[in-house]
Amino acid sequence: MTRPRLLLGCVALCLLLLFLLASAPAHLVVRALVGTPVVADGLGGTLWQGRASRVRVATDAGVLHLGAVTWSLRPLSLLALAPTLRFSARWGTQQVAGEATWRGANEVLLNGVEARFDASLLRHLAPVALTGTLGAQIDTLHLRDTVPLEAVARFTWQQAGWDSPQGLLPLGSYAVDVRGAAPAPLTGTIVTLAGPLRAEGELQLQQRDYSIAIMLTHDGAWDPLLQEALALLARPVAEGYDLRLSGSLPGPDR
């Protein structure tokens, strides 16, 4: 067989595989999710362009609902061996949309991601009753084995509040601008957008090791209950409270 005919045959085979993928039913996703904490119901469409009426993720703190999910696969990304999906998910006022590219079994690149969640989701990380809206605008986030290697993103907490035992205590609105690329540490600048409780500081992430340094001040009189709660985590200083935390993020096997 001549080289041109061999090349033509390879191209035809690739096109056939792409056609088979495009026409494969979306319910095949269920098989791929076996053994994972993700459950999808009401699947429709194809693997190429599909939808699920409800998606849930089991976590240590309970079930995280993603709601209705749609996706579309960029066909040419398969030829580059880097499958790229455009996705969106909505659950009430909670929503997330963006693009994900897989560069291997443990490596993913997120681009153009916009997300909005209720702050009550923080209970999946810590047993604290918090209110407000969490937001994310991710220009790019490169992850390998869940470790961020590169990031350009802004995370916000709008109209933050603490649902204390004595009632709702308004805190303010805050933002963290994250920049950086490995091997240098990723750095996040913490700023206050509005509100009586002001937070200014920085966070750093080197591989899985993180450090947080925040100065907390108040425009008016401190609420005694808030002071009591902060005293458990932060050091009282003349200006307010000096919060410093450090540790390591859990690995994929934890």
PDB file of C-alpha atoms in Angstrom:
ATOM      1  CA  MET A   1       0.000   0.000   0.000  1.00  0.00           C
ATOM      2  CA  THR A   2       1.372   3.396  -0.977  1.00  0.00           C
ATOM      3  CA  ARG A   3       1.890   6.094   1.639  1.00  0.00           C
ATOM      4  CA  PRO A   4      -0.884   8.400   0.287  1.00  0.00           C
ATOM      5  CA  ARG A   5      -3.397   5.556   0.404  1.00  0.00           C
ATOM      6  CA  LEU A   6      -2.291   4.604   3.924  1.00  0.00           C
ATOM      7  CA  LEU A   7      -2.711   8.199   5.050  1.00  0.00           C
ATOM      8  CA  LEU A   8      -6.132   8.373   3.431  1.00  0.00           C
ATOM      9  CA  GLY A   9      -7.140   5.175   5.197  1.00  0.00           C
ATOM     10  CA  CYS A  10      -6.064   6.567   8.595  1.00  0.00           C
ATOM     11  CA  VAL A  11      -8.061   9.734   7.996  1.00  0.00           C
ATOM     12  CA  ALA A  12     -11.112   7.709   7.021  1.00  0.00           C
ATOM     13  CA  LEU A  13     -10.752   5.578  10.172  1.00  0.00           C
ATOM     14  CA  CYS A  14     -10.549   8.687  12.361  1.00  0.00           C
ATOM     15  CA  LEU A  15     -13.643  10.122  10.702  1.00  0.00           C
ATOM     16  CA  LEU A  16     -15.495   6.855  11.275  1.00  0.00           C
ATOM     17  CA  LEU A  17     -14.575   6.840  14.949  1.00  0.00           C
ATOM     18  CA  LEU A  18     -15.729  10.449  15.287  1.00  0.00           C
ATOM     19  CA  PHE A  19     -19.041   9.555  13.615  1.00  0.00           C
ATOM     20  CA  LEU A  20     -19.552   6.605  15.953  1.00  0.00           C
ATOM     21  CA  LEU A  21     -18.834   8.821  18.949  1.00  0.00           C
ATOM     22  CA  ALA A  22     -21.206  11.486  17.699  1.00  0.00           C
ATOM     23  CA  SER A  23     -24.053   9.010  17.340  1.00  0.00           C
ATOM     24  CA  ALA A  24     -23.425   7.031  20.550  1.00  0.00           C
ATOM     25  CA  PRO A  25     -26.259   7.554  23.074  1.00  0.00           C
ATOM     26  CA  ALA A  26     -25.580   9.712  26.123  1.00  0.00           C
ATOM     27  CA  HIS A  27     -26.762   7.015  28.531  1.00  0.00           C
ATOM     28  CA  LEU A  28     -23.385   5.304  28.010  1.00  0.00           C
ATOM     29  CA  VAL A  29     -22.072   7.934  30.427  1.00  0.00           C
ATOM     30  CA  VAL A  30     -23.676   5.912  33.229  1.00  0.00           C
ATOM     31  CA  ARG A  31     -21.150   3.119  32.652  1.00  0.00           C
ATOM     32  CA  ALA A  32     -18.251   5.568  32.891  1.00  0.00           C
ATOM     33  CA  LEU A  33     -19.579   6.858  36.231  1.00  0.00           C
ATOM     34  CA  VAL A  34     -19.725   3.428  37.883  1.00  0.00           C
ATOM     35  CA  GLY A  35     -17.495   3.441  40.942  1.00  0.00           C
ATOM     36  CA  THR A  36     -17.331   7.242  41.120  1.00  0.00           C
ATOM     37  CA  PRO A  37     -19.193   9.555  43.544  1.00  0.00           C
ATOM     38  CA  VAL A  38     -21.156  11.043  40.610  1.00  0.00           C
ATOM     39  CA  VAL A  39     -24.735   9.977  39.807  1.00  0.00           C
ATOM     40  CA  ALA A  40     -26.547  11.203  36.682  1.00  0.00           C
ATOM     41  CA  ASP A  41     -30.257  10.750  35.898  1.00  0.00           C
ATOM     42  CA  GLY A  42     -32.420  11.563  32.872  1.00  0.00           C
ATOM     43  CA  LEU A  43     -29.672  11.287  30.270  1.00  0.00           C
ATOM     44  CA  GLY A  44     -30.504  12.281  26.706  1.00  0.00           C
ATOM     45  CA  GLY A  45     -28.836  13.195  23.448  1.00  0.00           C
ATOM     46  CA  THR A  46     -25.462  11.757  22.478  1.00  0.00           C
ATOM     47  CA  LEU A  47     -21.962  11.590  23.861  1.00  0.00           C
ATOM     48  CA  TRP A  48     -21.175  14.433  21.483  1.00  0.00           C
ATOM     49  CA  GLN A  49     -24.001  16.688  22.638  1.00  0.00           C
ATOM     50  CA  GLY A  50     -25.920  15.495  25.636  1.00  0.00           C
ATOM     51  CA  ARG A  51     -27.806  16.434  28.753  1.00  0.00           C
ATOM     52  CA  ALA A  52     -28.728  15.070  32.164  1.00  0.00           C
ATOM     53  CA  SER A  53     -31.815  16.213  34.041  1.00  0.00           C
ATOM     54  CA  ARG A  54     -30.087  15.798  37.417  1.00  0.00           C
ATOM     55  CA  VAL A  55     -26.500  15.222  38.553  1.00  0.00           C
ATOM     56  CA  ARG A  56     -25.430  14.594  42.161  1.00  0.00           C
ATOM     57  CA  VAL A  57     -21.994  14.220  43.724  1.00  0.00           C
ATOM     58  CA  ALA A  58     -21.482  12.380  47.016  1.00  0.00           C
ATOM     59  CA  THR A  59     -19.086  14.150  49.417  1.00  0.00           C
ATOM     60  CA  ASP A  60     -17.989  13.502  52.994  1.00  0.00           C
ATOM     61  CA  ALA A  61     -20.406  16.236  54.120  1.00  0.00           C
ATOM     62  CA  GLY A  62     -23.386  14.995  52.126  1.00  0.00           C
ATOM     63  CA  VAL A  63     -24.759  15.147  48.598  1.00  0.00           C
ATOM     64  CA  LEU A  64     -23.824  18.088  46.374  1.00  0.00           C
ATOM     65  CA  HIS A  65     -26.510  18.817  43.770  1.00  0.00           C
ATOM     66  CA  LEU A  66     -25.407  20.164  40.388  1.00  0.00           C
ATOM     67  CA  GLY A  67     -28.888  20.017  38.868  1.00  0.00           C
ATOM     68  CA  ALA A  68     -29.479  19.915  35.126  1.00  0.00           C
ATOM     69  CA  VAL A  69     -26.277  19.526  33.097  1.00  0.00           C
ATOM     70  CA  THR A  70     -25.629  19.943  29.370  1.00  0.00           C
ATOM     71  CA  TRP A  71     -22.419  19.375  27.441  1.00  0.00           C
ATOM     72  CA  SER A  72     -20.972  19.483  23.948  1.00  0.00           C
ATOM     73  CA  LEU A  73     -17.713  17.957  22.757  1.00  0.00           C
ATOM     74  CA  ARG A  74     -15.365  19.717  20.371  1.00  0.00           C
ATOM     75  CA  PRO A  75     -14.701  17.032  17.731  1.00  0.00           C
ATOM     76  CA  LEU A  76     -11.270  18.250  16.616  1.00  0.00           C
ATOM     77  CA  SER A  77     -10.044  18.062  20.197  1.00  0.00           C
ATOM     78  CA  LEU A  78     -10.182  14.266  19.947  1.00  0.00           C
ATOM     79  CA  LEU A  79      -7.709  14.306  17.077  1.00  0.00           C
ATOM     80  CA  ALA A  80      -5.335  16.266  19.318  1.00  0.00           C
ATOM     81  CA  LEU A  81      -5.849  13.648  22.083  1.00  0.00           C
ATOM     82  CA  ALA A  82      -7.109  16.416  24.381  1.00  0.00           C
ATOM     83  CA  PRO A  83     -10.916  16.026  24.670  1.00  0.00           C
ATOM     84  CA  THR A  84     -12.555  19.403  25.254  1.00  0.00           C
ATOM     85  CA  LEU A  85     -16.072  19.819  26.629  1.00  0.00           C
ATOM     86  CA  ARG A  86     -18.233  22.903  26.861  1.00  0.00           C
ATOM     87  CA  PHE A  87     -20.539  22.398  29.861  1.00  0.00           C
ATOM     88  CA  SER A  88     -23.198  24.113  31.926  1.00  0.00           C
ATOM     89  CA  ALA A  89     -25.081  23.140  35.079  1.00  0.00           C
ATOM     90  CA  ARG A  90     -27.981  24.789  36.892  1.00  0.00           C
ATOM     91  CA  TRP A  91     -29.682  24.049  40.209  1.00  0.00           C
ATOM     92  CA  GLY A  92     -32.021  26.857  41.237  1.00  0.00           C
ATOM     93  CA  THR A  93     -29.910  30.010  41.513  1.00  0.00           C
ATOM     94  CA  GLN A  94     -26.749  27.897  41.514  1.00  0.00           C
ATOM     95  CA  GLN A  95     -25.049  27.725  38.127  1.00  0.00           C
ATOM     96  CA  VAL A  96     -21.712  26.974  36.521  1.00  0.00           C
ATOM     97  CA  ALA A  97     -20.585  27.050  32.891  1.00  0.00           C
ATOM     98  CA  GLY A  98     -17.265  26.842  31.111  1.00  0.00           C
ATOM     99  CA  GLU A  99     -14.858  24.688  29.165  1.00  0.00           C
ATOM    100  CA  ALA A 100     -12.743  21.744  30.322  1.00  0.00           C
ATOM    101  CA  THR A 101      -9.871  20.075  28.464  1.00  0.00           C
ATOM    102  CA  TRP A 102      -8.415  16.742  29.574  1.00  0.00           C
ATOM    103  CA  ARG A 103      -4.704  16.313  28.899  1.00  0.00           C
ATOM    104  CA  GLY A 104      -4.435  12.937  30.543  1.00  0.00           C
ATOM    105  CA  ALA A 105      -6.104  10.825  33.193  1.00  0.00           C
ATOM    106  CA  ASN A 106      -5.105  13.214  36.005  1.00  0.00           C
ATOM    107  CA  GLU A 107      -4.717  16.541  34.231  1.00  0.00           C
ATOM    108  CA  VAL A 108      -7.426  19.058  33.309  1.00  0.00           C
ATOM    109  CA  LEU A 109      -7.454  22.646  32.065  1.00  0.00           C
ATOM    110  CA  LEU A 110     -10.453  24.879  32.838  1.00  0.00           C
ATOM    111  CA  ASN A 111     -11.069  27.970  30.724  1.00  0.00           C
ATOM    112  CA  GLY A 112     -13.722  30.686  30.766  1.00  0.00           C
ATOM    113  CA  VAL A 113     -15.558  29.278  33.775  1.00  0.00           C
ATOM    114  CA  GLU A 114     -18.300  31.360  35.413  1.00  0.00           C
ATOM    115  CA  ALA A 115     -19.889  30.007  38.574  1.00  0.00           C
ATOM    116  CA  ARG A 116     -22.328  31.111  41.266  1.00  0.00           C
ATOM    117  CA  PHE A 117     -23.209  29.158  44.409  1.00  0.00           C
ATOM    118  CA  ASP A 118     -25.017  29.751  47.668  1.00  0.00           C
ATOM    119  CA  ALA A 119     -22.540  30.181  50.519  1.00  0.00           C
ATOM    120  CA  SER A 120     -24.301  27.420  52.433  1.00  0.00           C
ATOM    121  CA  LEU A 121     -22.221  25.046  50.285  1.00  0.00           C
ATOM    122  CA  LEU A 122     -19.276  25.956  52.502  1.00  0.00           C
ATOM    123  CA  ARG A 123     -20.780  23.533  54.991  1.00  0.00           C
ATOM    124  CA  HIS A 124     -19.275  20.823  52.775  1.00  0.00           C
ATOM    125  CA  LEU A 125     -15.884  22.161  53.918  1.00  0.00           C
ATOM    126  CA  ALA A 126     -16.563  23.407  57.450  1.00  0.00           C
ATOM    127  CA  PRO A 127     -19.507  23.144  59.872  1.00  0.00           C
ATOM    128  CA  VAL A 128     -20.228  26.897  59.824  1.00  0.00           C
ATOM    129  CA  ALA A 129     -23.589  28.491  59.003  1.00  0.00           C
ATOM    130  CA  LEU A 130     -22.653  31.127  56.405  1.00  0.00           C
ATOM    131  CA  THR A 131     -24.858  33.072  53.998  1.00  0.00           C
ATOM    132  CA  GLY A 132     -24.334  35.066  50.812  1.00  0.00           C
ATOM    133  CA  THR A 133     -23.318  34.205  47.254  1.00  0.00           C
ATOM    134  CA  LEU A 134     -20.036  32.651  46.172  1.00  0.00           C
ATOM    135  CA  GLY A 135     -18.807  33.483  42.687  1.00  0.00           C
ATOM    136  CA  ALA A 136     -15.917  32.465  40.442  1.00  0.00           C
ATOM    137  CA  GLN A 137     -14.578  33.946  37.232  1.00  0.00           C
ATOM    138  CA  ILE A 138     -11.833  31.607  36.043  1.00  0.00           C
ATOM    139  CA  ASP A 139      -9.874  32.709  32.997  1.00  0.00           C
ATOM    140  CA  THR A 140      -7.660  29.653  33.293  1.00  0.00           C
ATOM    141  CA  LEU A 141      -7.022  26.972  35.910  1.00  0.00           C
ATOM    142  CA  HIS A 142      -4.583  24.142  35.198  1.00  0.00           C
ATOM    143  CA  LEU A 143      -4.842  21.141  37.531  1.00  0.00           C
ATOM    144  CA  ARG A 144      -2.701  18.024  37.772  1.00  0.00           C
ATOM    145  CA  ASP A 145      -3.646  15.422  40.379  1.00  0.00           C
ATOM    146  CA  THR A 146      -5.997  18.133  41.750  1.00  0.00           C
ATOM    147  CA  VAL A 147      -2.988  20.430  42.373  1.00  0.00           C
ATOM    148  CA  PRO A 148      -3.279  23.902  40.732  1.00  0.00           C
ATOM    149  CA  LEU A 149      -0.273  24.490  38.469  1.00  0.00           C
ATOM    150  CA  GLU A 150      -1.439  27.754  36.912  1.00  0.00           C
ATOM    151  CA  ALA A 151      -4.314  30.097  37.614  1.00  0.00           C
ATOM    152  CA  VAL A 152      -5.779  33.419  36.575  1.00  0.00           C
ATOM    153  CA  ALA A 153      -9.053  33.812  38.447  1.00  0.00           C
ATOM    154  CA  ARG A 154     -11.212  35.919  40.772  1.00  0.00           C
ATOM    155  CA  PHE A 155     -13.329  34.427  43.538  1.00  0.00           C
ATOM    156  CA  THR A 156     -15.955  36.487  45.346  1.00  0.00           C
ATOM    157  CA  TRP A 157     -18.197  36.238  48.395  1.00  0.00           C
ATOM    158  CA  GLN A 158     -21.018  38.747  48.021  1.00  0.00           C
ATOM    159  CA  GLN A 159     -23.260  39.870  50.906  1.00  0.00           C
ATOM    160  CA  ALA A 160     -21.519  37.519  53.285  1.00  0.00           C
ATOM    161  CA  GLY A 161     -23.117  36.787  56.612  1.00  0.00           C
ATOM    162  CA  TRP A 162     -22.849  34.511  59.618  1.00  0.00           C
ATOM    163  CA  ASP A 163     -26.016  32.860  60.831  1.00  0.00           C
ATOM    164  CA  SER A 164     -24.988  33.004  64.477  1.00  0.00           C
ATOM    165  CA  PRO A 165     -26.927  31.511  67.405  1.00  0.00           C
ATOM    166  CA  GLN A 166     -28.281  35.021  68.064  1.00  0.00           C
ATOM    167  CA  GLY A 167     -29.332  35.730  64.484  1.00  0.00           C
ATOM    168  CA  LEU A 168     -27.892  36.772  61.127  1.00  0.00           C
ATOM    169  CA  LEU A 169     -24.770  38.936  61.375  1.00  0.00           C
ATOM    170  CA  PRO A 170     -23.848  40.802  58.133  1.00  0.00           C
ATOM    171  CA  LEU A 171     -20.126  40.743  57.347  1.00  0.00           C
ATOM    172  CA  GLY A 172     -19.525  42.296  53.907  1.00  0.00           C
ATOM    173  CA  SER A 173     -18.458  41.439  50.363  1.00  0.00           C
ATOM    174  CA  TYR A 174     -14.986  40.142  49.536  1.00  0.00           C
ATOM    175  CA  ALA A 175     -12.799  39.081  46.597  1.00  0.00           C
ATOM    176  CA  VAL A 176      -9.655  37.033  46.058  1.00  0.00           C
ATOM    177  CA  ASP A 177      -7.614  37.599  42.879  1.00  0.00           C
ATOM    178  CA  VAL A 178      -5.438  34.558  42.187  1.00  0.00           C
ATOM    179  CA  ARG A 179      -2.437  34.610  39.854  1.00  0.00           C
ATOM    180  CA  GLY A 180       0.626  32.475  39.287  1.00  0.00           C
ATOM    181  CA  ALA A 181       2.198  29.486  37.594  1.00  0.00           C
ATOM    182  CA  ALA A 182       4.382  26.627  38.847  1.00  0.00           C
ATOM    183  CA  PRO A 183       7.103  26.250  39.971  1.00  0.00           C
ATOM    184  CA  ALA A 184       6.448  29.626  41.642  1.00  0.00           C
ATOM    185  CA  PRO A 185       3.650  29.627  44.242  1.00  0.00           C
ATOM    186  CA  LEU A 186       0.156  30.747  43.303  1.00  0.00           C
ATOM    187  CA  THR A 187      -0.691  33.988  45.092  1.00  0.00           C
ATOM    188  CA  GLY A 188      -4.104  35.358  46.009  1.00  0.00           C
ATOM    189  CA  THR A 189      -4.764  38.949  47.059  1.00  0.00           C
ATOM    190  CA  ILE A 190      -7.698  39.283  49.474  1.00  0.00           C
ATOM    191  CA  VAL A 191      -9.650  42.561  49.393  1.00  0.00           C
ATOM    192  CA  THR A 192     -12.873  43.928  50.882  1.00  0.00           C
ATOM    193  CA  LEU A 193     -15.457  45.184  48.400  1.00  0.00           C
ATOM    194  CA  ALA A 194     -17.990  46.463  50.950  1.00  0.00           C
ATOM    195  CA  GLY A 195     -19.206  45.934  54.505  1.00  0.00           C
ATOM    196  CA  PRO A 196     -18.331  46.636  58.132  1.00  0.00           C
ATOM    197  CA  LEU A 197     -15.895  43.727  58.596  1.00  0.00           C
ATOM    198  CA  ARG A 198     -12.796  44.459  56.507  1.00  0.00           C
ATOM    199  CA  ALA A 199     -10.401  41.728  55.402  1.00  0.00           C
ATOM    200  CA  GLU A 200      -7.083  42.454  53.698  1.00  0.00           C
ATOM    201  CA  GLY A 201      -4.305  39.967  53.127  1.00  0.00           C
ATOM    202  CA  GLU A 202      -2.750  37.283  51.002  1.00  0.00           C
ATOM    203  CA  LEU A 203      -2.809  33.564  50.458  1.00  0.00           C
ATOM    204  CA  GLN A 204      -0.166  31.372  48.857  1.00  0.00           C
ATOM    205  CA  LEU A 205      -0.329  27.851  47.459  1.00  0.00           C
ATOM    206  CA  GLN A 206       2.823  25.860  46.683  1.00  0.00           C
ATOM    207  CA  GLN A 207       1.851  22.429  45.380  1.00  0.00           C
ATOM    208  CA  ARG A 208      -0.518  21.264  48.165  1.00  0.00           C
ATOM    209  CA  ASP A 209       0.909  23.485  50.907  1.00  0.00           C
ATOM    210  CA  TYR A 210      -1.015  26.681  51.639  1.00  0.00           C
ATOM    211  CA  SER A 211      -0.631  29.700  53.905  1.00  0.00           C
ATOM    212  CA  ILE A 212      -3.150  32.460  54.652  1.00  0.00           C
ATOM    213  CA  ALA A 213      -2.473  35.809  56.314  1.00  0.00           C
ATOM    214  CA  ILE A 214      -5.446  38.174  56.791  1.00  0.00           C
ATOM    215  CA  MET A 215      -5.870  41.293  58.886  1.00  0.00           C
ATOM    216  CA  LEU A 216      -9.470  41.723  60.073  1.00  0.00           C
ATOM    217  CA  THR A 217     -10.679  45.155  61.145  1.00  0.00           C
ATOM    218  CA  HIS A 218     -14.109  46.657  61.775  1.00  0.00           C
ATOM    219  CA  ASP A 219     -15.523  50.030  60.743  1.00  0.00           C
ATOM    220  CA  GLY A 220     -17.679  50.253  63.865  1.00  0.00           C
ATOM    221  CA  ALA A 221     -18.128  48.487  67.172  1.00  0.00           C
ATOM    222  CA  TRP A 222     -17.287  44.808  67.247  1.00  0.00           C
ATOM    223  CA  ASP A 223     -20.093  42.369  67.862  1.00  0.00           C
ATOM    224  CA  PRO A 224     -19.146  40.393  71.013  1.00  0.00           C
ATOM    225  CA  LEU A 225     -20.266  37.099  69.502  1.00  0.00           C
ATOM    226  CA  LEU A 226     -18.152  37.722  66.379  1.00  0.00           C
ATOM    227  CA  GLN A 227     -15.162  38.604  68.554  1.00  0.00           C
ATOM    228  CA  GLU A 228     -15.622  35.375  70.485  1.00  0.00           C
ATOM    229  CA  ALA A 229     -15.714  33.340  67.264  1.00  0.00           C
ATOM    230  CA  LEU A 230     -12.678  35.100  65.748  1.00  0.00           C
ATOM    231  CA  ALA A 231     -10.675  34.610  68.934  1.00  0.00           C
ATOM    232  CA  LEU A 232     -10.791  30.862  68.290  1.00  0.00           C
ATOM    233  CA  LEU A 233      -8.908  31.287  64.985  1.00  0.00           C
ATOM    234  CA  ALA A 234      -7.113  34.640  65.041  1.00  0.00           C
ATOM    235  CA  ARG A 235      -4.763  36.581  67.339  1.00  0.00           C
ATOM    236  CA  PRO A 236      -6.173  39.812  68.811  1.00  0.00           C
ATOM    237  CA  VAL A 237      -4.063  42.873  67.914  1.00  0.00           C
ATOM    238  CA  ALA A 238      -4.539  46.619  68.315  1.00  0.00           C
ATOM    239  CA  GLU A 239      -6.081  46.965  64.833  1.00  0.00           C
ATOM    240  CA  GLY A 240      -8.398  43.961  65.124  1.00  0.00           C
ATOM    241  CA  TYR A 241      -7.549  40.310  64.523  1.00  0.00           C
ATOM    242  CA  ASP A 242      -4.549  38.752  62.790  1.00  0.00           C
ATOM    243  CA  LEU A 243      -5.618  35.502  61.117  1.00  0.00           C
ATOM    244  CA  ARG A 244      -2.848  33.160  59.993  1.00  0.00           C
ATOM    245  CA  LEU A 245      -3.457  29.620  58.775  1.00  0.00           C
ATOM    246  CA  SER A 246      -1.256  27.050  57.084  1.00  0.00           C
ATOM    247  CA  GLY A 247      -1.527  23.422  56.106  1.00  0.00           C
ATOM    248  CA  SER A 248      -1.770  21.013  53.210  1.00  0.00           C
ATOM    249  CA  LEU A 249      -4.643  20.256  50.861  1.00  0.00           C
ATOM    250  CA  PRO A 250      -5.789  16.617  50.861  1.00  0.00           C
ATOM    251  CA  GLY A 251      -4.542  14.428  48.051  1.00  0.00           C
ATOM    252  CA  PRO A 252      -6.786  12.485  45.630  1.00  0.00           C
ATOM    253  CA  ASP A 253      -6.421   9.340  47.765  1.00  0.00           C
ATOM    254  CA  ARG A 254      -7.712  11.035  50.948  1.00  0.00           C
TER     255      ARG A 254
END
